C-alpha cells in the first residue's frame, strides 16, 4: 500500500451500493433476518467479514433448543425464568418458546438435517440440568450451508469478505440524533471500500471476542456492538456477558468436553488432592456444582495457593476412555497429540474467559421487534442482549437467534417499504473512510497484535474476569481508556489483512469500557459477575438491568427495573443469597 | 503449532483444485490461507490461526496439517 499519497484512502476503489435492508453478519441470526426481510422488500444484502457457512460461531454449534409442546409451555418458561434467577425478560421468553417451533420446522423443510432416531423421531435430550426444556442436535456447518442456499434461492444478495466498519447516519453525526441510513466497509482482501445506502440496517455480528485463540471465535470482535454504540445505540447487561470454561489443558492446548468427562466420573482436584465438588457443594449428599461454580472454585484454589487444579481421569476404565473417544473425537485427538494418556496422571486445567456475549447477557438493547434505541437500526442474536439471562448452554442461544433474527428482519423489511432512502452526508462517508484506512498511512506505531496483547493483559486476569471489586474494575477501565487515547491513535497496519485486524482491535477496545462501567454499577454478585464488596445475589435491590449509552464526550450508565410485579412468574420472596464461592483479595497467597 | 503446513506435493496432484478450486481459503474465516496465482493454497498469516480445523476438514487429501497446541499463550494465573 502506498502511504502518504493524497488524502487518506483517496487511492482506494469505492463502490456505492443501495439496498432496502442491509444485514451485517451472516450467522444463523443474520440469515434468518435476511430471509424474513425478503418477504417484505425486494433488495436485501447480507455483508459478512468471512465466507458465510464457514465464518461465525453458528457453523460450530451442535445443539438447538427443541420445539416445546403447547402443554409444556408454562413449565418450560418457568424452568428458564428460575434458571435466570428471575432476571429474564418474561415478555421475550414466551415469544422465543412459542415461535421457535415454527422456525425449527421451516429449517427442516429447507433440508436442515437435525438428528433423528432410528424410528424417525427427532432426537432430543435434557441438558445442563434442565428437566422440561430439551435440546435437539445438529452439525452447525450443514445447517449454515442449507440456510445459505435457501437465502440465495430467495433472492438475498451476499457481500462476502466485507467487513462493515461503521454506520452512516442521517445527520452525519456519531452519536446520532437522527436515524441510521446505511453503513461503510471494506473488502478484506482487496481493501475496496463500500458505501452501502440502506433504509434499515440489522446488526447480527455475533459475540464479542479478543482474539484469544479459544473457541474458534477470533473473527468475532464485537464490531456490530461497537459500531452501534458509537452511533448512539443503548447497550444492555454488558456486565453479565462473560462466561468461562476449562479452556486450557496442560498450559498448552485448548479443547472442550468438560461436562462429558465429569459425566464419565472424572474429578476436579487441587494440588493437595482435594475434590473441589466435595469441598464446595452445599449438598454433600448429592454433590453438584455448575460449570460456572467449578470455574470460580478452581480460580479461588489457585489464588489461595492450592493450585494447580487438575482434571483427574485416572479412575476411568479403558472402556470409559473408548466411549469418550466416540463422543469427543476432536478432544481426544488433542490429548493424543499432546502425548497425554488420561489414565496415567491428572491433567492441569486453567479456567479462562473466552469472550463476551455468547448467548448470555449483553449487547445492543432491543425491543420485541429487534429495534435498537436508534431509528433505522435493528439487532439480534449474540450481538444483542440476550433476554434469557444466563439461560444458555442447551440450545437456547440458537432459539433466540432464529426468533430475534426473524423478528428484526420482519420489522426492518416492513419499515423499509414506508420510507425513502435519505441522502448520505458526503463528509461523514469521507471521514469514516479516513478513520477506516488511517492505520495504513502511519509510518510507525503498535500493530494490531500488540493492541490485542495489551487488551488481553488488561482483561484476562482474575481481577477482571472472576473476582472483581470497584478498584480492580476502575484499574482495568483506566488501562483501557489509556489504550484508547494513546495507543489506538498510533495503530499501524502494513497491509489490508492487518488493516482489518486494526479495525477489529478498535472495536474490541470500544466494548470493554461499557463492560467495566456496567460491572461497577452492579453492586451484587450474580452468575459470572462477582463483586468482592457485595458477595451475595441481591434479589431485593438488583432485579434490574444496566443500560449504557454513548453521550457527548462520555458514557452514561442507567438502570432499568424489571417489571417483576407484572410478570407471571415471580420469586416467592426477594432476599439476599450469599455467593457459593466467596473470595477476598486479602487471602491471595503470596509468591 | 496451530496451522503447521500445507503439503504442496498433494496440492500439485489435487483433482478438486483442478475441477472446482481449492476450498481451504474459503474455509478460513480469519484469512490465514490464501491462494497463489495457480490456485494453490499457502499459509499467509499463520499467527492469526484460531485452530478451528475447518481447512483440514475441507481438504479431502489430508494436505493441511493443523495442531491443537496454542502458540504464545499467556496465562494469567
Ligand atoms: C464454540 C461455541 C459453541 C457454541 N455452541 C452453541 C450451541 O451448540 N448451541 C447454541 O444455542 N449456542 C451455541 N453457542 C452460542 C453461539 O454463539 C450462538 O448460539 C450463535 O451461534 C451465534 O449466532 P449469531 O448469528 O449471533 O453469530 P455468528 O454465527 O457468530 O455470526 C456472526 C457473523 O457476523 C460476521 N461479522 C462479524 N463482524 C462483522 C463485520 N464487522 N462485518 C461483517 N460481518 C461481520 C461474522 O463473520 C459471522 O459470520 C456457542 C458458542 C461458541 C463460542
Ligand atoms: S489443500 Fe487440499 S483441497 Fe486444497 S489444493 Fe491442496 S490437496 Fe487440494
Ligand atoms: S485451522 Fe481454522 S483458523 Fe487455522 S488456518 Fe485452518 S481454517 Fe484458518
XYZ file of C-alpha atoms and ligand atoms in Angstrom:
737
model
C 0.000 0.000 0.000
C 1.318 3.393 -0.953
C 1.064 5.536 2.107
C 1.105 9.296 2.219
C -0.211 9.826 -1.336
C -3.215 12.163 -1.476
C -5.752 12.279 1.328
C -6.208 9.158 3.439
C -7.910 6.383 1.496
C -8.255 8.510 -1.663
C -6.422 5.905 -3.783
C -8.861 3.186 -2.690
C -11.559 1.993 -5.090
C -15.024 2.943 -3.837
C -18.218 1.018 -4.587
C -21.587 2.598 -3.967
C -24.355 0.132 -3.257
C -28.026 0.698 -2.466
C -30.425 -1.685 -0.753
C -33.636 -1.745 1.239
C -32.249 -3.807 4.120
C -28.600 -4.395 4.982
C -27.842 -7.265 7.351
C -24.375 -7.077 8.902
C -23.192 -10.603 9.770
C -24.286 -13.852 8.108
C -24.598 -16.287 11.017
C -27.851 -18.086 11.770
C -29.364 -14.841 13.117
C -28.360 -12.784 10.096
C -29.609 -15.353 7.596
C -32.956 -15.632 9.363
C -33.202 -11.829 9.369
C -32.429 -11.617 5.651
C -34.763 -14.449 4.681
C -37.647 -12.835 6.573
C -36.896 -9.276 5.393
C -37.086 -10.536 1.802
C -40.803 -11.275 2.344
C -41.388 -7.527 2.599
C -38.927 -5.802 0.285
C -37.052 -6.545 -2.909
C -33.442 -5.748 -2.049
C -31.748 -7.450 0.902
C -27.969 -7.719 1.285
C -26.045 -9.729 3.872
C -22.485 -8.468 4.359
C -20.067 -10.833 6.097
C -16.410 -10.494 7.008
C -15.758 -14.095 6.015
C -17.472 -16.641 3.797
C -20.955 -17.441 5.071
C -21.214 -21.021 6.422
C -17.505 -21.002 7.318
C -17.365 -17.831 9.417
C -19.030 -17.206 12.761
C -19.970 -19.484 15.601
C -23.259 -20.740 14.153
C -21.085 -23.004 11.956
C -19.658 -24.596 15.118
C -22.783 -25.275 17.138
C -24.173 -28.697 17.955
C -27.343 -28.005 19.950
C -30.617 -26.197 19.335
C -33.476 -25.872 21.799
C -36.072 -28.408 20.652
C -39.604 -27.164 19.913
C -41.713 -27.131 23.069
C -45.168 -28.763 23.054
C -48.077 -26.455 23.930
C -48.879 -28.332 27.145
C -45.266 -27.929 28.365
C -45.016 -24.223 27.534
C -45.720 -22.845 31.020
C -43.407 -25.318 32.744
C -40.648 -24.687 30.174
C -40.882 -20.960 30.703
C -40.877 -21.321 34.491
C -37.788 -23.517 34.344
C -35.890 -20.905 32.314
C -37.023 -17.993 34.489
C -35.840 -19.797 37.639
C -32.523 -20.608 35.907
C -32.130 -16.892 35.152
C -32.610 -16.131 38.863
C -35.682 -14.134 37.769
C -33.663 -11.685 35.676
C -35.087 -12.976 32.373
C -37.350 -10.756 30.318
C -40.698 -12.512 30.672
C -42.148 -10.706 27.674
C -39.451 -12.132 25.396
C -39.249 -15.682 26.771
C -42.757 -16.875 25.774
C -42.225 -15.394 22.307
C -38.979 -17.342 21.904
C -40.514 -20.580 23.163
C -43.664 -20.254 21.072
C -42.115 -19.082 17.785
C -39.076 -21.324 17.975
C -41.102 -24.339 16.789
C -42.122 -22.641 13.517
C -38.542 -21.548 12.800
C -37.299 -25.059 13.512
C -39.876 -26.723 11.251
C -39.187 -24.274 8.420
C -35.498 -25.115 8.620
C -36.307 -28.814 8.416
C -38.357 -28.116 5.283
C -35.372 -26.365 3.719
C -33.359 -29.523 4.424
C -31.510 -28.709 7.676
C -30.579 -32.193 8.923
C -31.474 -32.225 12.626
C -30.504 -35.583 14.149
C -33.291 -38.157 14.183
C -33.501 -41.522 15.954
C -33.790 -44.806 14.066
C -37.591 -44.593 14.307
C -37.514 -41.178 12.615
C -38.333 -39.196 15.754
C -36.369 -36.032 16.464
C -33.557 -36.928 18.867
C -33.695 -34.699 21.953
C -32.063 -34.768 25.380
C -32.302 -32.854 28.636
C -29.033 -30.982 29.115
C -27.443 -28.653 31.679
C -29.694 -29.891 34.469
C -32.875 -28.755 32.663
C -35.810 -31.130 33.059
C -38.535 -29.706 30.788
C -36.591 -27.897 28.068
C -34.872 -30.298 25.698
C -32.081 -29.934 23.170
C -32.062 -31.179 19.571
C -28.784 -31.944 17.788
C -27.330 -30.558 14.575
C -23.946 -30.058 12.971
C -23.712 -26.264 12.522
C -21.842 -26.427 9.223
C -24.509 -28.225 7.149
C -27.160 -26.177 8.941
C -25.499 -22.963 7.792
C -24.874 -24.280 4.272
C -28.547 -25.140 3.895
C -29.619 -21.749 5.230
C -27.217 -20.001 2.864
C -28.635 -21.888 -0.120
C -32.166 -21.046 0.971
C -31.310 -17.341 1.331
C -29.712 -17.282 -2.130
C -32.693 -19.131 -3.605
C -34.965 -16.476 -2.158
C -33.028 -13.706 -3.847
C -30.960 -12.417 -0.920
C -27.639 -10.931 -2.137
C -24.418 -11.798 -0.337
C -21.471 -9.454 0.064
C -18.870 -11.806 1.500
C -15.366 -10.925 2.681
C -16.649 -7.449 3.504
C -16.050 -6.033 6.954
C -18.555 -3.347 7.848
C -16.710 -0.750 9.894
C -19.241 1.962 10.779
C -22.802 3.171 10.367
C -23.976 6.127 8.293
C -26.474 8.440 9.956
C -28.998 10.939 8.601
C -27.408 13.870 10.471
C -23.854 12.726 9.746
C -23.186 12.507 13.497
C -21.987 9.841 15.976
C -23.880 9.575 18.273
C -26.781 10.468 16.040
C -29.895 12.468 16.774
C -31.381 11.103 13.547
C -31.530 7.618 12.080
C -29.188 5.023 10.590
C -29.218 5.211 6.784
C -26.530 2.738 5.784
C -23.004 1.594 6.555
C -19.473 1.584 5.207
C -16.988 -1.246 4.982
C -14.067 -2.700 3.101
C -13.231 -5.868 1.255
C -10.967 -7.963 3.470
C -8.686 -8.985 0.581
C -8.651 -6.083 -1.906
C -9.416 -3.251 0.516
C -12.082 -1.866 -1.854
C -14.297 0.472 0.137
C -18.083 0.149 0.057
C -20.633 2.817 0.847
C -23.895 0.965 1.375
C -27.068 3.036 1.440
C -29.852 1.213 3.260
C -33.271 2.092 4.591
C -32.706 -0.251 7.519
C -29.584 -1.932 8.967
C -29.685 -5.103 11.082
C -26.659 -5.920 13.238
C -26.055 -9.647 13.672
C -22.282 -9.755 14.127
C -22.276 -12.331 16.936
C -20.278 -12.403 20.153
C -17.545 -10.019 21.318
C -14.068 -11.516 21.452
C -10.448 -10.502 21.942
C -8.564 -12.973 19.731
C -7.622 -15.414 22.466
C -7.336 -18.324 20.005
C -10.009 -20.110 22.051
C -13.431 -21.286 20.873
C -12.889 -20.570 17.163
C -14.154 -17.020 17.550
C -11.180 -14.795 16.670
C -13.143 -13.310 13.764
C -15.826 -12.058 16.147
C -14.604 -8.863 17.757
C -17.749 -7.052 18.841
C -17.814 -4.976 15.652
C -21.567 -4.553 15.418
C -21.983 -3.759 19.104
C -19.149 -1.219 18.919
C -20.445 0.480 15.777
C -23.983 0.622 17.171
C -22.619 2.056 20.420
C -20.644 4.707 18.527
C -23.798 5.620 16.603
C -25.622 6.161 19.910
C -27.491 2.878 20.480
C -28.037 1.670 24.048
C -26.330 -1.485 25.317
C -27.848 -3.734 27.961
C -26.388 -6.132 30.564
C -22.795 -5.824 29.392
C -21.580 -6.795 32.887
C -23.329 -10.160 32.605
C -21.933 -11.117 29.216
C -18.870 -13.147 30.113
C -18.662 -16.885 30.521
C -15.706 -19.159 31.033
C -14.666 -22.773 30.711
C -11.728 -25.032 31.450
C -10.351 -23.994 28.144
C -6.650 -24.578 28.555
C -5.196 -28.004 29.305
C -1.669 -28.724 30.450
C -0.997 -24.991 29.919
C -0.546 -25.556 26.175
C -3.686 -26.543 24.298
C -7.391 -25.875 24.249
C -10.158 -28.401 23.979
C -13.674 -29.000 25.216
C -15.621 -31.839 26.778
C -15.550 -30.926 30.473
C -19.164 -31.990 31.061
C -18.668 -35.338 29.303
C -15.529 -36.177 31.337
C -17.341 -35.406 34.559
C -20.319 -37.450 33.499
C -17.893 -40.340 32.965
C -16.596 -39.959 36.542
C -13.664 -37.509 36.276
C -12.822 -35.418 39.365
C -11.613 -31.854 39.623
C -8.877 -31.734 42.268
C -6.414 -29.195 43.648
C -2.671 -29.666 44.289
C -3.474 -31.242 47.683
C -5.722 -33.813 46.021
C -8.923 -32.288 47.455
C -12.011 -32.885 45.307
C -13.462 -29.420 44.591
C -17.007 -30.628 44.145
C -16.997 -32.294 47.544
C -15.325 -29.247 49.018
C -17.765 -26.617 47.751
C -21.075 -28.379 47.006
C -23.643 -27.212 49.545
C -25.490 -30.522 49.411
C -22.905 -33.109 50.447
C -25.441 -35.905 49.925
C -25.810 -35.076 46.229
C -22.706 -33.011 45.446
C -23.138 -30.912 42.316
C -21.594 -27.666 41.042
C -22.403 -25.904 37.778
C -19.660 -25.174 35.235
C -19.640 -21.591 36.470
C -19.172 -22.642 40.103
C -16.397 -25.097 39.260
C -14.538 -22.356 37.345
C -14.856 -19.941 40.289
C -13.786 -22.659 42.755
C -10.736 -23.516 40.634
C -9.582 -19.901 40.347
C -10.072 -19.406 44.103
C -7.938 -22.505 44.808
C -5.204 -21.205 42.516
C -5.247 -17.690 44.013
C -5.226 -19.003 47.592
C -2.145 -21.127 46.861
C -3.667 -24.586 46.466
C -3.222 -24.738 42.687
C -2.660 -26.004 40.102
C -6.086 -27.518 39.575
C -6.385 -30.781 37.666
C -8.970 -32.887 35.898
C -8.314 -36.357 37.277
C -9.418 -39.182 34.976
C -7.042 -41.822 36.343
C -10.003 -43.734 37.800
C -11.674 -44.173 34.392
C -11.546 -47.584 32.750
C -10.219 -48.320 29.259
C -13.842 -48.715 28.235
C -14.780 -45.261 29.622
C -11.985 -43.732 27.535
C -13.157 -45.668 24.485
C -16.656 -44.265 24.943
C -15.226 -40.747 25.284
C -13.324 -41.257 22.043
C -16.654 -41.989 20.388
C -18.381 -38.783 21.525
C -15.400 -36.413 21.654
C -13.106 -37.381 18.779
C -11.502 -33.923 18.382
C -10.845 -33.507 22.098
C -9.304 -36.962 22.318
C -7.171 -36.179 19.285
C -5.825 -33.149 21.158
C -4.775 -35.311 24.143
C -3.151 -37.832 21.795
C -1.254 -35.080 20.023
C -0.012 -33.729 23.371
C 1.171 -37.247 24.309
C -1.201 -37.411 27.295
C -2.661 -40.722 28.468
C -5.644 -39.687 30.586
C -5.393 -42.766 32.823
C -1.736 -42.083 33.695
C -1.957 -38.859 35.667
C -4.245 -35.852 36.256
C -4.079 -33.070 33.647
C -3.776 -29.423 34.683
C -6.731 -27.252 33.688
C -6.991 -23.466 33.575
C -10.357 -21.706 33.540
C -10.403 -18.783 31.135
C -12.937 -16.277 29.904
C -13.028 -16.635 26.108
C -15.184 -13.712 25.066
C -18.293 -11.781 25.981
C -21.872 -12.180 24.817
C -22.027 -15.778 23.588
C -25.758 -16.105 24.188
C -25.624 -14.902 27.783
C -26.195 -11.319 28.775
C -25.036 -8.253 26.989
C -25.168 -6.477 23.689
C -27.302 -3.971 21.806
C -30.553 -3.322 23.659
C -33.525 -4.364 21.541
C -37.289 -4.404 21.929
C -39.555 -7.295 20.959
C -39.230 -6.340 17.273
C -35.455 -6.189 17.246
C -35.415 -2.392 17.180
C -32.478 -0.725 18.960
C -32.787 2.694 20.573
C -31.625 4.347 17.307
C -34.159 4.592 14.464
C -33.290 2.526 11.405
C -31.003 0.214 13.416
C -32.038 -3.314 14.396
C -30.177 -6.195 16.042
C -30.491 -9.835 17.033
C -28.646 -12.943 18.205
C -25.420 -12.637 20.169
C -24.900 -9.025 19.057
C -27.962 -8.027 21.059
C -28.531 -8.557 24.766
C -29.994 -11.975 25.458
C -33.327 -11.571 27.255
C -32.957 -15.042 28.787
C -30.031 -14.022 31.044
C -27.836 -16.976 31.920
C -30.261 -19.236 30.117
C -27.972 -20.877 27.622
C -25.957 -23.979 27.089
C -28.767 -26.250 25.952
C -29.514 -24.630 22.618
C -31.336 -21.567 23.962
C -28.772 -19.366 22.181
C -29.875 -20.644 18.797
C -33.556 -20.404 19.691
C -33.076 -16.720 20.424
C -31.016 -16.266 17.234
C -33.703 -17.725 14.999
C -36.579 -15.847 16.618
C -34.827 -12.495 17.100
C -33.391 -12.623 13.565
C -36.799 -13.367 12.110
C -38.460 -10.575 14.084
C -35.783 -7.984 13.283
C -35.937 -8.986 9.602
C -39.712 -8.607 9.527
C -39.706 -5.195 11.201
C -36.818 -3.859 9.096
C -38.366 -5.188 5.877
C -41.793 -3.732 6.645
C -40.389 -0.358 7.687
C -38.196 -0.092 4.603
C -41.337 -0.052 2.436
C -42.591 3.136 4.044
C -39.500 5.322 3.870
C -37.357 6.963 1.212
C -33.592 6.482 1.252
C -32.082 9.541 2.940
C -29.093 11.168 1.222
C -25.627 10.278 2.558
C -23.663 13.138 4.101
C -20.512 13.265 1.943
C -18.458 14.492 4.890
C -19.394 11.516 7.007
C -18.624 8.970 4.279
C -15.219 10.615 3.779
C -14.355 10.854 7.470
C -15.382 7.229 8.082
C -13.221 6.144 5.130
C -10.295 8.012 6.638
C -10.956 6.510 10.053
C -11.001 3.020 8.499
C -7.839 3.421 6.434
C -5.646 5.701 8.543
C -3.584 2.847 10.147
C -2.207 2.068 6.653
C -0.780 5.568 6.367
C 1.177 5.629 9.617
C 4.943 5.236 9.467
C 5.284 3.766 12.956
C 3.224 2.694 15.928
C 1.902 -0.509 17.536
C 0.423 -3.163 15.229
C -2.980 -4.789 15.861
C -1.453 -7.840 17.540
C 0.302 -5.585 20.054
C -3.004 -3.876 20.784
C -4.674 -7.247 21.345
C -1.822 -8.268 23.656
C -2.423 -5.108 25.686
C -6.204 -5.691 25.753
C -5.710 -9.250 26.941
C -3.153 -8.252 29.569
C -5.764 -5.894 30.998
C -8.799 -8.160 30.682
C -7.610 -11.744 31.272
C -6.552 -11.548 34.944
C -8.891 -12.845 37.663
C -9.302 -9.268 38.932
C -11.360 -8.548 35.823
C -12.741 -11.978 34.958
C -13.588 -13.647 38.244
C -13.179 -11.729 41.494
C -13.902 -8.089 40.746
C -14.143 -5.119 43.051
C -14.562 -1.464 42.269
C -10.800 -0.891 42.484
C -9.888 -3.673 40.048
C -12.615 -2.562 37.648
C -11.507 1.073 37.745
C -7.904 -0.022 37.163
C -8.959 -2.001 34.051
C -11.067 0.912 32.872
C -8.148 3.318 33.255
C -5.832 0.985 31.293
C -8.376 0.652 28.523
C -9.020 4.390 28.388
C -5.267 4.984 28.142
C -5.083 2.445 25.331
C -7.919 4.210 23.530
C -6.399 7.655 23.971
C -2.697 6.899 23.500
C -2.238 3.651 21.552
C -5.218 3.399 19.188
C -4.464 6.777 17.569
C -0.991 5.392 16.682
C -2.212 1.980 15.481
C -0.352 0.960 12.334
C -1.180 -1.617 9.658
C 1.210 -2.886 6.976
C -1.351 -4.343 4.593
C -5.092 -4.872 4.144
C -5.061 -8.012 6.311
C -3.593 -6.003 9.172
C -5.936 -3.117 8.441
C -8.882 -5.438 9.114
C -7.214 -6.501 12.396
C -6.643 -2.834 13.275
C -10.319 -2.002 12.810
C -11.244 -5.065 14.848
C -8.921 -4.008 17.675
C -10.596 -0.619 17.785
C -13.964 -2.347 18.206
C -12.834 -4.743 20.927
C -11.314 -1.822 22.829
C -14.577 0.111 22.467
C -16.757 -2.524 24.135
C -14.576 -3.032 27.238
C -15.478 0.426 28.546
C -19.239 -0.245 28.819
C -18.447 -3.695 30.268
C -16.356 -2.088 33.042
C -18.846 0.675 33.736
C -21.804 -1.721 33.903
C -19.856 -4.039 36.236
C -19.037 -1.118 38.542
C -22.721 -0.232 38.612
C -23.989 -3.719 39.569
C -23.403 -3.873 43.322
C -24.150 -7.551 43.891
C -22.878 -10.958 42.700
C -24.864 -12.812 40.066
C -23.943 -15.558 37.601
C -20.424 -14.844 36.283
C -20.405 -11.362 37.831
C -18.796 -11.476 41.303
C -18.147 -8.359 43.385
C -15.851 -8.780 46.399
C -17.628 -5.984 48.292
C -21.081 -7.493 47.637
C -20.664 -11.289 47.869
C -24.347 -12.105 47.514
C -27.074 -12.179 44.901
C -29.356 -9.332 45.812
C -32.911 -10.005 44.683
C -34.147 -7.197 46.912
C -32.412 -4.336 45.107
C -30.928 -5.832 41.953
C -33.684 -7.262 39.815
C -32.527 -4.588 37.388
C -30.828 -4.291 34.043
C -27.882 -1.969 33.493
C -28.025 0.139 30.329
C -25.073 2.083 28.895
C -25.036 4.634 26.140
C -22.570 6.937 24.465
C -23.316 10.511 25.320
C -21.351 13.581 24.314
C -17.783 13.012 25.389
C -18.507 10.004 27.623
C -20.663 7.040 28.510
C -23.839 7.297 30.567
C -24.930 4.412 32.785
C -28.585 3.876 33.688
C -30.701 1.303 35.494
C -33.954 -0.225 34.408
C -36.020 -2.117 36.984
C -37.629 -5.324 35.780
C -41.412 -5.035 35.865
C -41.314 -8.165 38.050
C -44.680 -7.388 39.671
C -46.301 -7.560 36.212
C -44.616 -10.832 35.284
C -46.434 -14.172 35.542
C -43.543 -15.900 37.334
C -42.237 -14.264 40.486
C -39.829 -15.255 43.244
C -41.569 -16.470 46.417
C -39.610 -13.955 48.419
C -36.916 -11.488 47.486
C -33.800 -11.991 49.592
C -30.011 -11.748 49.508
C -28.427 -15.094 48.718
C -24.739 -15.492 49.758
C -22.316 -16.366 46.920
C -21.318 -20.029 46.978
C -17.633 -19.340 46.251
C -16.668 -16.115 48.050
C -13.146 -14.753 47.739
C -11.221 -11.861 49.214
C -8.031 -10.499 47.693
C -6.677 -10.244 51.266
C -6.422 -14.061 51.166
C -4.382 -14.240 47.994
C -1.326 -16.426 48.544
C 1.961 -14.575 48.346
C 4.666 -15.524 45.871
C 1.615 -25.037 16.198
C -1.882 -24.056 15.065
C -1.693 -24.394 11.265
C 1.603 -26.178 10.609
C 1.936 -26.919 6.950
C 0.139 -27.484 3.665
C 1.607 -30.401 1.761
C 2.265 -28.866 -1.655
C 3.049 -32.248 -3.231
C -0.527 -33.318 -2.543
C -1.863 -29.988 -3.848
C 0.090 -30.485 -7.091
C -1.881 -33.672 -7.728
C -5.220 -32.460 -6.375
C -8.204 -33.166 -8.622
C -10.512 -30.981 -6.529
C -8.324 -27.943 -7.153
C -8.358 -28.621 -10.873
C -12.113 -29.112 -11.037
C -13.575 -26.663 -8.514
C -10.682 -24.805 -6.955
C -9.107 -25.365 -3.548
C -11.717 -24.775 -0.814
C -9.347 -24.058 2.075
C -9.013 -20.278 1.674
C -12.792 -20.059 1.842
C -12.820 -22.312 4.914
C -10.687 -19.867 6.822
C -12.739 -17.063 8.358
C -9.642 -15.267 9.646
C -7.742 -15.068 6.342
C -4.782 -17.263 7.292
C -4.801 -19.160 3.989
C -4.567 -17.522 0.577
C -4.366 -18.979 -2.935
C -1.407 -18.262 -5.222
C -1.632 -17.448 -8.935
C -2.061 -21.146 -9.762
C -4.848 -21.538 -7.212
C -2.660 -23.458 -4.770
C -3.084 -22.624 -1.077
C -0.330 -21.156 1.076
C -0.161 -20.037 4.696
C -0.164 -16.251 4.561
C -0.823 -15.197 8.185
C -0.074 -18.171 10.485
C -0.145 -16.072 13.672
C -3.888 -15.493 13.220
C -4.934 -19.164 13.145
C -7.628 -19.832 15.777
C -7.385 -23.600 15.405
C -10.874 -24.323 14.090
C -9.712 -27.244 11.872
C -12.163 -26.230 9.096
C -9.393 -26.075 6.475
C -8.122 -29.534 7.338
C -11.687 -30.879 7.383
C -12.424 -29.352 3.973
C -9.312 -30.732 2.253
C -10.178 -34.251 1.106
C -6.494 -35.138 0.587
C -5.386 -34.524 4.173
C -2.861 -31.963 2.925
C -3.489 -29.353 5.620
C -1.846 -30.066 8.961
C -3.278 -28.247 11.977
C -2.024 -28.782 15.508
C -4.164 -28.168 18.584
C -1.263 -26.626 20.500
C -1.672 -22.879 21.092
C 1.387 -20.782 20.313
C 2.254 -17.794 22.511
C -0.495 -18.294 25.075
C -0.002 -16.033 28.094
C -1.925 -17.498 31.017
C -2.984 -15.038 33.714
C -2.625 -17.426 36.694
C -17.667 -22.609 20.449
C -19.095 -22.222 20.659
C -20.094 -23.171 20.524
C -21.430 -22.814 20.693
N -22.372 -23.783 20.574
C -23.680 -23.467 20.722
C -24.674 -24.468 20.575
O -24.368 -25.635 20.336
N -25.967 -24.082 20.688
C -26.344 -22.789 20.937
O -27.536 -22.489 21.011
N -25.419 -21.820 21.092
C -24.099 -22.126 20.990
N -23.145 -21.152 21.149
C -23.565 -19.773 21.331
C -23.486 -19.140 19.918
O -22.531 -18.126 19.909
C -24.772 -18.676 19.335
O -25.815 -19.532 19.586
C -24.796 -18.419 17.826
O -24.252 -19.393 17.008
C -24.378 -17.080 17.455
O -25.062 -16.767 16.263
P -25.023 -15.321 15.629
O -25.797 -15.404 14.375
O -25.450 -14.312 16.639
O -23.479 -15.075 15.361
P -22.442 -15.884 14.429
O -22.963 -17.168 13.973
O -21.157 -15.888 15.150
O -22.351 -14.958 13.144
C -21.803 -13.675 13.167
C -21.333 -13.358 11.765
O -21.038 -11.966 11.684
C -19.902 -11.783 10.889
N -19.301 -10.488 11.232
C -18.747 -10.128 12.421
N -18.318 -8.847 12.357
C -18.606 -8.395 11.110
C -18.400 -7.161 10.444
N -17.807 -6.137 11.044
N -18.801 -7.042 9.170
C -19.385 -8.095 8.520
N -19.607 -9.279 9.125
C -19.225 -9.428 10.394
C -19.029 -12.976 11.206
O -18.087 -13.225 10.193
C -20.055 -14.085 11.365
O -20.270 -14.794 10.181
C -21.788 -21.484 21.005
C -20.776 -20.517 21.154
C -19.450 -20.883 20.996
C -18.394 -19.842 21.169
S -5.243 -28.049 0.238
Fe -6.295 -29.941 -0.203
S -8.059 -29.318 -1.427
Fe -6.616 -27.609 -1.465
S -5.391 -27.939 -3.302
Fe -4.275 -28.861 -1.605
S -4.929 -31.005 -1.617
Fe -6.420 -29.870 -2.862
S -7.461 -24.079 11.415
Fe -9.116 -22.589 11.028
S -8.162 -20.641 11.506
Fe -6.475 -22.084 11.269
S -5.888 -21.869 9.135
Fe -7.383 -23.545 9.239
S -9.357 -22.579 8.789
Fe -7.921 -20.921 9.302
